[in-house]
Short mmCIF file of C-alpha atoms in Angstrom, two decimals:
data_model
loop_
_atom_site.label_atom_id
_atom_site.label_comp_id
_atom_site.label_asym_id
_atom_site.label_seq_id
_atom_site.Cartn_x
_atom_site.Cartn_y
_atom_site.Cartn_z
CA UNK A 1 124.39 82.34 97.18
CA UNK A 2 120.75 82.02 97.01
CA UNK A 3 119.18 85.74 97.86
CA UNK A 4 115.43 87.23 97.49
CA UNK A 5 114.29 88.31 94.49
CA UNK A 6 115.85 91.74 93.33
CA UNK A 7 112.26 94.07 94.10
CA UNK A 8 111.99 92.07 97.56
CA UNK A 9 115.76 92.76 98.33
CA UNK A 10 115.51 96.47 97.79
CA UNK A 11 112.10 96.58 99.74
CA UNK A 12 113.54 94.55 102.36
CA UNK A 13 116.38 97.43 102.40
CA UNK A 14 114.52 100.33 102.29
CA UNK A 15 112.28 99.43 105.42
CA UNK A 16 115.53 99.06 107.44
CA UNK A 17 116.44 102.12 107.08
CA UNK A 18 113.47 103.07 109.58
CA UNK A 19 114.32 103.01 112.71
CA UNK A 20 113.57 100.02 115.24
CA UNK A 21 113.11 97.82 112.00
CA UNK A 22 115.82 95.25 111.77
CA UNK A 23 116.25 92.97 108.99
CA UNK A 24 113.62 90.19 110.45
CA UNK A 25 110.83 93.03 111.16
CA UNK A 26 111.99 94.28 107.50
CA UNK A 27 111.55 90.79 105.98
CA UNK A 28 108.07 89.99 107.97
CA UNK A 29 106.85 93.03 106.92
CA UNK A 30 107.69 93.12 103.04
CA UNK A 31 106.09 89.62 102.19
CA UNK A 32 103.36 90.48 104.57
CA UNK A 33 103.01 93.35 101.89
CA UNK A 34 103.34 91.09 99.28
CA UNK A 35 100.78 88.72 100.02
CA UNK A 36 97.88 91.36 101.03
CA UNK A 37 96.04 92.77 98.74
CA UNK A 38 96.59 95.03 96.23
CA UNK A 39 93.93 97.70 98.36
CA UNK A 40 95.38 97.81 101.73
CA UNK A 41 98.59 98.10 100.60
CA UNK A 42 96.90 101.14 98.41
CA UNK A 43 95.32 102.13 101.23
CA UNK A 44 98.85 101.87 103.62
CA UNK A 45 100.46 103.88 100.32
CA UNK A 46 97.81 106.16 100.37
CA UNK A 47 98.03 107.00 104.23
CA UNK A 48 101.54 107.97 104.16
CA UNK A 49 101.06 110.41 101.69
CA UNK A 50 98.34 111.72 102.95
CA UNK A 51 100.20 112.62 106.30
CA UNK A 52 103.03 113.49 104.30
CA UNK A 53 100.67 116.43 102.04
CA UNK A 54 98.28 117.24 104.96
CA UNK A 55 101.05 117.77 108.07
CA UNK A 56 103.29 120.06 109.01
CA UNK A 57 105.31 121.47 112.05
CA UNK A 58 103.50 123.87 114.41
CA UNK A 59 105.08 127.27 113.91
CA UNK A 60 105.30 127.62 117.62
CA UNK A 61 106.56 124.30 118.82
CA UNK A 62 107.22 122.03 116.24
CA UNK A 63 104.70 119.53 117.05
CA UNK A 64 102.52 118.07 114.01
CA UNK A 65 99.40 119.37 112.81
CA UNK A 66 97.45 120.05 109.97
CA UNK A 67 97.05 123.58 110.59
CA UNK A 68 99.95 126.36 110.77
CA UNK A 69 99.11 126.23 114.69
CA UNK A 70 98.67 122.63 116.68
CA UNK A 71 95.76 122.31 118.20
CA UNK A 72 97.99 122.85 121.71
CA UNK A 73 99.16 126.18 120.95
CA UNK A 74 95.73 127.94 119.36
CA UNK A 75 93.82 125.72 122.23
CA UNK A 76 91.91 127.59 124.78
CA UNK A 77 92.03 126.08 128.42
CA UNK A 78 95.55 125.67 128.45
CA UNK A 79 98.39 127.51 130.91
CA UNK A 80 100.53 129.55 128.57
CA UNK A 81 103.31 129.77 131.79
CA UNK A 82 104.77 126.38 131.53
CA UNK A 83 106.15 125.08 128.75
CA UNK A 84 107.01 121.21 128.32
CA UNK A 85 110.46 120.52 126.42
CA UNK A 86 109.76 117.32 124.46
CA UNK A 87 112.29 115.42 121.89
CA UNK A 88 109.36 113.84 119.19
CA UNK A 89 105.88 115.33 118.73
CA UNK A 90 104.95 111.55 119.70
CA UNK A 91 106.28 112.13 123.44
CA UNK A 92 103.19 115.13 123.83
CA UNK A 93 100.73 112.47 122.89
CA UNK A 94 102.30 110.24 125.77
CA UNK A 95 102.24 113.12 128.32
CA UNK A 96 98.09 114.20 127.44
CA UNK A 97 97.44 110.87 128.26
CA UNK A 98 98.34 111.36 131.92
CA UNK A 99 95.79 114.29 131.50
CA UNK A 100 97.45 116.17 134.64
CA UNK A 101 99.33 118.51 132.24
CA UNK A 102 97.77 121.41 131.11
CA UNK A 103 100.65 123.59 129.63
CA UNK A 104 102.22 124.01 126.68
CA UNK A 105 104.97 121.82 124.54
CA UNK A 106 108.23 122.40 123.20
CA UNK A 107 109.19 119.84 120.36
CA UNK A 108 113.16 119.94 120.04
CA UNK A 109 113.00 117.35 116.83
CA UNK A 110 116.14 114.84 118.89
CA UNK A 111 118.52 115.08 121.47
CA UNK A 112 122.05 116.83 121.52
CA UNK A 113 124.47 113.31 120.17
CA UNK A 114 127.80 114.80 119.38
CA UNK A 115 128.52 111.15 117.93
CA UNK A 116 125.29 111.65 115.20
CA UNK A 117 126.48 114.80 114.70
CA UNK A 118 123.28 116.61 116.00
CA UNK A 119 124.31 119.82 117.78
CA UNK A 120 122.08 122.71 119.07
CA UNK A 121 121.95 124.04 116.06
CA UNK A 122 119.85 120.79 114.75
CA UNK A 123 117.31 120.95 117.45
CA UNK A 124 114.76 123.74 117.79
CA UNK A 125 116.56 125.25 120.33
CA UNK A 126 116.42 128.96 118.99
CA UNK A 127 112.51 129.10 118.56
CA UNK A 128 112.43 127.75 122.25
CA UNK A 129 114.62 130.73 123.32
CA UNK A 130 112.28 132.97 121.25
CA UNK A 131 109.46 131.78 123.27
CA UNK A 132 110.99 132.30 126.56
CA UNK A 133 111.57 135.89 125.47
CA UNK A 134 108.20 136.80 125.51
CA UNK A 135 107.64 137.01 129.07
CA UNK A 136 105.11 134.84 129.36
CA UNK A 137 107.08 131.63 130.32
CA UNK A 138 107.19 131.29 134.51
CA UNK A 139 108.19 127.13 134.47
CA UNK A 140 110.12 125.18 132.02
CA UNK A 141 109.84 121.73 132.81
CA UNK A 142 112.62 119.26 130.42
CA UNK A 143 111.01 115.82 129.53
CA UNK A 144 113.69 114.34 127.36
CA UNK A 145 114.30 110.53 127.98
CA UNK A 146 116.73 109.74 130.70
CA UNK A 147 119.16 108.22 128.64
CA UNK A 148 123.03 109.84 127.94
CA UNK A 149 121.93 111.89 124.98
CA UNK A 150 118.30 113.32 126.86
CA UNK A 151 120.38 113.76 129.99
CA UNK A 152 123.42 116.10 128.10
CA UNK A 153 120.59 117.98 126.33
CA UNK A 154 118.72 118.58 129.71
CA UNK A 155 122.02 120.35 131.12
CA UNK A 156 122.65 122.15 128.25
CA UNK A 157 119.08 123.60 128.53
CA UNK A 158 119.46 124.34 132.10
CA UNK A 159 122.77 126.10 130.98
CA UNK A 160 121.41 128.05 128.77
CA UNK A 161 118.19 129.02 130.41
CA UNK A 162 119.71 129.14 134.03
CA UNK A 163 120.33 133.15 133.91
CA UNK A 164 116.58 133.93 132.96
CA UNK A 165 114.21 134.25 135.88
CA UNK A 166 112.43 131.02 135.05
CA UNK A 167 112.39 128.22 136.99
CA UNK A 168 113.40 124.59 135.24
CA UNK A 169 112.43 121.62 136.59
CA UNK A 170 113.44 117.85 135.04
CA UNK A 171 110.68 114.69 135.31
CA UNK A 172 111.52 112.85 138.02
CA UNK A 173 113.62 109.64 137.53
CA UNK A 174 112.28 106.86 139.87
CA UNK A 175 110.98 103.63 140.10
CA UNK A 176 108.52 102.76 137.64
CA UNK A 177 105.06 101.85 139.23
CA UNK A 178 104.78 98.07 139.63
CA UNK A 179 108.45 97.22 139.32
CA UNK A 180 110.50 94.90 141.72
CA UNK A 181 113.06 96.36 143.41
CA UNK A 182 115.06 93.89 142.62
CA UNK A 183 114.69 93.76 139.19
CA UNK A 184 115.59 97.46 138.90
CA UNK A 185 118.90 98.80 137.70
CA UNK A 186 121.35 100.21 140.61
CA UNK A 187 121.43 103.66 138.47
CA UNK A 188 117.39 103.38 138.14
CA UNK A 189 117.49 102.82 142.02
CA UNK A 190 119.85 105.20 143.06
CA UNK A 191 118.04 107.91 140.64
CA UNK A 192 114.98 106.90 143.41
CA UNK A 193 117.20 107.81 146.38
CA UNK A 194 118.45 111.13 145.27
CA UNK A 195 115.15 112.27 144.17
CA UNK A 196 113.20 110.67 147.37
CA UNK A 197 110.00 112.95 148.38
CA UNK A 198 109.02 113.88 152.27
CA UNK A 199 105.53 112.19 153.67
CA UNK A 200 103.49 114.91 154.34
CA UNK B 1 90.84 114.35 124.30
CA UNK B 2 94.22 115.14 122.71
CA UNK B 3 95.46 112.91 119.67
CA UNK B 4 97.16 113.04 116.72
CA UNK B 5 96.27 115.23 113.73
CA UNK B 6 93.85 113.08 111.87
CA UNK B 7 96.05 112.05 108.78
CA UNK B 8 98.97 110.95 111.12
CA UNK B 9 96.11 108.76 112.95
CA UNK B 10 95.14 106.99 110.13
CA UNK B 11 98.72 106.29 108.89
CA UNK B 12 99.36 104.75 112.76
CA UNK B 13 96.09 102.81 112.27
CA UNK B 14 97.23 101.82 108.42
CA UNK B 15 100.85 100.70 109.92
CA UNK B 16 99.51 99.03 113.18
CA UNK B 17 97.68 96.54 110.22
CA UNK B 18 100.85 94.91 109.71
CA UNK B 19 101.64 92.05 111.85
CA UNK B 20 104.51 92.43 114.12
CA UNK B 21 104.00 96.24 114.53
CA UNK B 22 102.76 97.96 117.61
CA UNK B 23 100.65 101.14 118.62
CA UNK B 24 104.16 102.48 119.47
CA UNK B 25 106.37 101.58 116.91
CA UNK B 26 103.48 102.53 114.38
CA UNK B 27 103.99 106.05 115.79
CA UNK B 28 108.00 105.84 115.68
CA UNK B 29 107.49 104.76 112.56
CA UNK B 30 104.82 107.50 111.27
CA UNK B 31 106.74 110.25 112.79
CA UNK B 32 109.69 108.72 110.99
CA UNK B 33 108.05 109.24 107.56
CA UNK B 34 106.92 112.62 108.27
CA UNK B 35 110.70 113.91 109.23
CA UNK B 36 112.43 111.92 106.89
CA UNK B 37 112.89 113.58 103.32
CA UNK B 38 109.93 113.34 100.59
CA UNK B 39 112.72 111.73 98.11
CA UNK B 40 113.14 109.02 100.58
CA UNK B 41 109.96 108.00 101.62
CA UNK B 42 109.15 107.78 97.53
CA UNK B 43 111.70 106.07 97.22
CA UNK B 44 110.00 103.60 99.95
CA UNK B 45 106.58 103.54 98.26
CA UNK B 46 108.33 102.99 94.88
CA UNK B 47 110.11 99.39 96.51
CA UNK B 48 106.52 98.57 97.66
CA UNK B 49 105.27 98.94 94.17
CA UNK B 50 108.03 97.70 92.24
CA UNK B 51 108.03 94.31 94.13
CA UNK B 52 104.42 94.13 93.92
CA UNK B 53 104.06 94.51 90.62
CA UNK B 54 107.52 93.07 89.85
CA UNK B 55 107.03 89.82 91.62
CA UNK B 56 104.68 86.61 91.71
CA UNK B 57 104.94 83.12 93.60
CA UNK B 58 106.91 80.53 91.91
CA UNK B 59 104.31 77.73 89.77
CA UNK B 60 105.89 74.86 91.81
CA UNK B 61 106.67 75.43 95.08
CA UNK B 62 104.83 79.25 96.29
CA UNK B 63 108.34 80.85 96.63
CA UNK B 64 108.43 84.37 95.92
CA UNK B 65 109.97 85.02 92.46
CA UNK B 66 110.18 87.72 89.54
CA UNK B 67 109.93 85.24 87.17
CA UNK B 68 107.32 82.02 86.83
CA UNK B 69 109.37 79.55 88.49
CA UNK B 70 111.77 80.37 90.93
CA UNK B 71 115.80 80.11 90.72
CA UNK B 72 115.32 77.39 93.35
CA UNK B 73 113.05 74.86 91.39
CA UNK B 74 114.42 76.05 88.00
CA UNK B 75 117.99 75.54 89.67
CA UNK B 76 120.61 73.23 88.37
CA UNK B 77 122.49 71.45 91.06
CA UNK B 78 119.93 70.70 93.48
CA UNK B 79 118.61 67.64 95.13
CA UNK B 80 114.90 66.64 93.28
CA UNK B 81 114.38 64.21 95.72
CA UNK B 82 113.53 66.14 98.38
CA UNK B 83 111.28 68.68 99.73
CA UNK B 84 111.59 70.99 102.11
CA UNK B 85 108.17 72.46 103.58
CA UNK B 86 108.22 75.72 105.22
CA UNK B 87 105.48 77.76 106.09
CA UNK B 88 106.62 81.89 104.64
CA UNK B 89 108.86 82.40 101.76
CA UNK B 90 111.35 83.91 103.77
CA UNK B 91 111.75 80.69 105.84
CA UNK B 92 113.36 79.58 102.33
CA UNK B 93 116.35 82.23 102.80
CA UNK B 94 116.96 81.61 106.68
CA UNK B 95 117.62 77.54 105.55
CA UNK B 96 119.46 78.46 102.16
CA UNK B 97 121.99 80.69 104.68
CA UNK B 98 123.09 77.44 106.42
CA UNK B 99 124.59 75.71 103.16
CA UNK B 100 123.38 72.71 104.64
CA UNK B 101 120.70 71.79 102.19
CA UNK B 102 120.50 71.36 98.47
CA UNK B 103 116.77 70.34 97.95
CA UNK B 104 113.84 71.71 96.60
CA UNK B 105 111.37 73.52 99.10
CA UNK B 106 107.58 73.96 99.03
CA UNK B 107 105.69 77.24 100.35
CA UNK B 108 102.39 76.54 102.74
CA UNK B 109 101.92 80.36 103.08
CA UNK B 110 100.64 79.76 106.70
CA UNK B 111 99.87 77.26 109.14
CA UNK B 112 96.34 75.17 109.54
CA UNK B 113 95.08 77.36 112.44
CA UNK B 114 91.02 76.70 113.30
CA UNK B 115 90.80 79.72 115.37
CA UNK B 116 91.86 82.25 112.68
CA UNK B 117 89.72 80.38 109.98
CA UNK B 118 92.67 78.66 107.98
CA UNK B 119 92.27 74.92 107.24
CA UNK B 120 93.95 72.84 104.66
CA UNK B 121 92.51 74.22 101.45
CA UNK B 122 93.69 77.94 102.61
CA UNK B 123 97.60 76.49 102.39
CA UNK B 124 99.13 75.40 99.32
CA UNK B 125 98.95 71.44 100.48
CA UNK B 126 97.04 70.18 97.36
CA UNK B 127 100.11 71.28 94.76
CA UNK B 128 102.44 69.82 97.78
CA UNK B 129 100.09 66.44 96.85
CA UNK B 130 100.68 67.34 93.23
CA UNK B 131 104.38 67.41 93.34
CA UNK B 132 104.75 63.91 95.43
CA UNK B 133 102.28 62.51 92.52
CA UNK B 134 104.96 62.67 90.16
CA UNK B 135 107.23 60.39 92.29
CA UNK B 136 110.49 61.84 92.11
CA UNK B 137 110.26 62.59 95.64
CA UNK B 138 112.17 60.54 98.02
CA UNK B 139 112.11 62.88 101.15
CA UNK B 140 109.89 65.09 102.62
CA UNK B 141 111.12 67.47 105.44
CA UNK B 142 109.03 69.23 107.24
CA UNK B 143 109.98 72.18 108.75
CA UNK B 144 106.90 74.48 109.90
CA UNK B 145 107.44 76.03 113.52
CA UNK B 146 107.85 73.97 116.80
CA UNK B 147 104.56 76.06 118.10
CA UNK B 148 101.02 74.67 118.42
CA UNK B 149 100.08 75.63 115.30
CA UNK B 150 103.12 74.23 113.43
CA UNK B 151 102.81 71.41 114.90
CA UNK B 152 99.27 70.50 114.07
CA UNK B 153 100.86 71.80 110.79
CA UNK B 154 103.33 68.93 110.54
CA UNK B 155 100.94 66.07 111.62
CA UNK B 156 98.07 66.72 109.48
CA UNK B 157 100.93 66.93 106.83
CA UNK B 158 102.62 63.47 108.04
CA UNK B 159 98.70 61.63 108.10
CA UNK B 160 98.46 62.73 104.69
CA UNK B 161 101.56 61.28 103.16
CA UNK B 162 101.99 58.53 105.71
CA UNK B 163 100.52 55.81 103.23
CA UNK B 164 102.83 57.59 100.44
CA UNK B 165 106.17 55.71 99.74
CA UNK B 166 107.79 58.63 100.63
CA UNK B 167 110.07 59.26 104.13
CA UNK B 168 108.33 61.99 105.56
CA UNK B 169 111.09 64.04 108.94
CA UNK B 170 110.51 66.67 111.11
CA UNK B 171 113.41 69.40 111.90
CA UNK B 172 114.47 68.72 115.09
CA UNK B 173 113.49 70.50 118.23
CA UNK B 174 115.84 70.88 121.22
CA UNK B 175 118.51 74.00 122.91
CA UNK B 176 119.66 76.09 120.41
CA UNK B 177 123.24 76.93 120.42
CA UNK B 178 124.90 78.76 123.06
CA UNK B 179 121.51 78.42 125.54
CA UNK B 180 122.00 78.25 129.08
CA UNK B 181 119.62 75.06 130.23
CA UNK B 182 118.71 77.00 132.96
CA UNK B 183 117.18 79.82 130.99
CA UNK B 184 115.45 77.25 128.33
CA UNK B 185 111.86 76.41 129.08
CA UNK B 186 111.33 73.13 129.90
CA UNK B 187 109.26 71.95 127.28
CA UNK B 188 112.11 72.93 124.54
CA UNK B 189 114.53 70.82 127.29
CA UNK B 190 112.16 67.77 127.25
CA UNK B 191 112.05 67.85 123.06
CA UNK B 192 115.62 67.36 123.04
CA UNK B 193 115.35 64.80 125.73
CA UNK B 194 113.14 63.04 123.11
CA UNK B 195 115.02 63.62 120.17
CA UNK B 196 118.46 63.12 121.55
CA UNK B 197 121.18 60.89 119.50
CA UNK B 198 123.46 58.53 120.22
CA UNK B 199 127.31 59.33 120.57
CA UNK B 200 129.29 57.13 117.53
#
């Protein structure tokens, strides 16, 4: 049966194997490749390796930086007693938009899936119990996704963390601004009830 | 403000380039890269350059190809008389994967589309012209997108070859398979009004 060309095939199987690209995206994006120029496609080469030399994981909390310490950790201006528990450096970048956070992150690199075979061991669970060690920590505050695999790793946290005098909070689950009740899940909805707030 | 290390910036700008990808999924996909394995992400870069350098578009009909005419026009077996026009190359595989038809196909690369600058001499419709010249063509199919530009596509195609002793069809538009009519917009639902057939 009539395939692409061998070098197409293989790139059109290597970008699946990102994440979030299936074979369409894969396909649209390999003859999109193919039919730029030979520069941006230098420059798109050139990029990646480029983050790939000049990054690395902050020695603190994983995030990505070009320095030993992110720009989070060595900055000044921020309140070293809470510390944000994250799954992907990208999720920090999400949260400093908001600009009402001022603490500090904890980047765990996933979320506990005993199915992917990612225990606590995989995640940068240790270093975050390091940091709590210290003293310094009064407010832990868990921002993985509220899905089954950022909910499981949000108990385990609070399991292990629960005995320390530190008090762990979890982002609300609500309502997302703008949305119509009715088109809102009943779990999404109930989530809203449980974690209603008092007028003041 | 907080953002991302410089060199993981520039990669998200580099990937948000390619059409089809996103602010976010340029970050899932940057942050991908930077976890993932150096081996594996060279072995990414070395697809992109293999098939660039590895392929070329086919003489006759703009196909994508490793060699100068493509194993669809060099082909034994299939139907001369007629040509399929598509807009991408990988329109070519998504017919080819129905069985249905055993003709010869010619690459546009694009659609006519006055707002982003293409007109006729940026598509490959002169060596279309070329290849009905020769008159071994009995049918030409034309089977650019049902949107607006696909359409303009397909009738500044059909004036052109009208005078042409040549039958010149359109793919047909209507509900695709397994569509609830109540969830199908209603101009798709007045196409296949239009194009509906006769029970025999």
């Amino acid at each position: 049966m009539y395939d692409f060309t061998k070098p197409v095939a293989n790139l059109v199987n290597e970008l699946r194997k990102i994440p979030g690209i299936g074979t369409k995206s894969a396909q649209r994006i390999a003859f999109y490749l193919l039919k730029t120029d030979k520069e941006k496609v230098m420059a798109l080469s050139e990029s990646i390796n480029n983050a790939m030399e000049k990054t690395r994981f902050c020695k603190i909390c994983n995030n990505i930086t070009e320095f030993e310490i992110c720009e989070i950790c060595e900055g000044k201006g921020r309140d070293i007693t809470k510390i944000c528990v994250v799954e992907e450096p990208f999720n920090i970048l999400s949260i400093e938009r908001t600009g009402l956070y001022k603490g500090m992150y904890h980047v765990l690199a996933g979320n506990l899936s005993p199915i992917r075979g990612v225990g606590p061991d995989e995640l940068k669970i240790s270093s975050l119990e390091r940091r709590l060690n210290s003293g310094e920590t009064e407010e832990v505050i868990i921002a993985t996704s509220p899905t089954i695999e950022g909910n499981a790793t949000a108990i385990f946290l609070f399991d292990l963390m629960k005995r320390k005098d530190i008090k762990i909070t979890r982002i609300a689950m609500g309502l997302p601004i703008g949305a119509d009740l009715d088109y809102v899940d009943s779990v999404t909805i109930a989530k809203s009830f449980e974690g209603r707030i008092e007028f003041k």
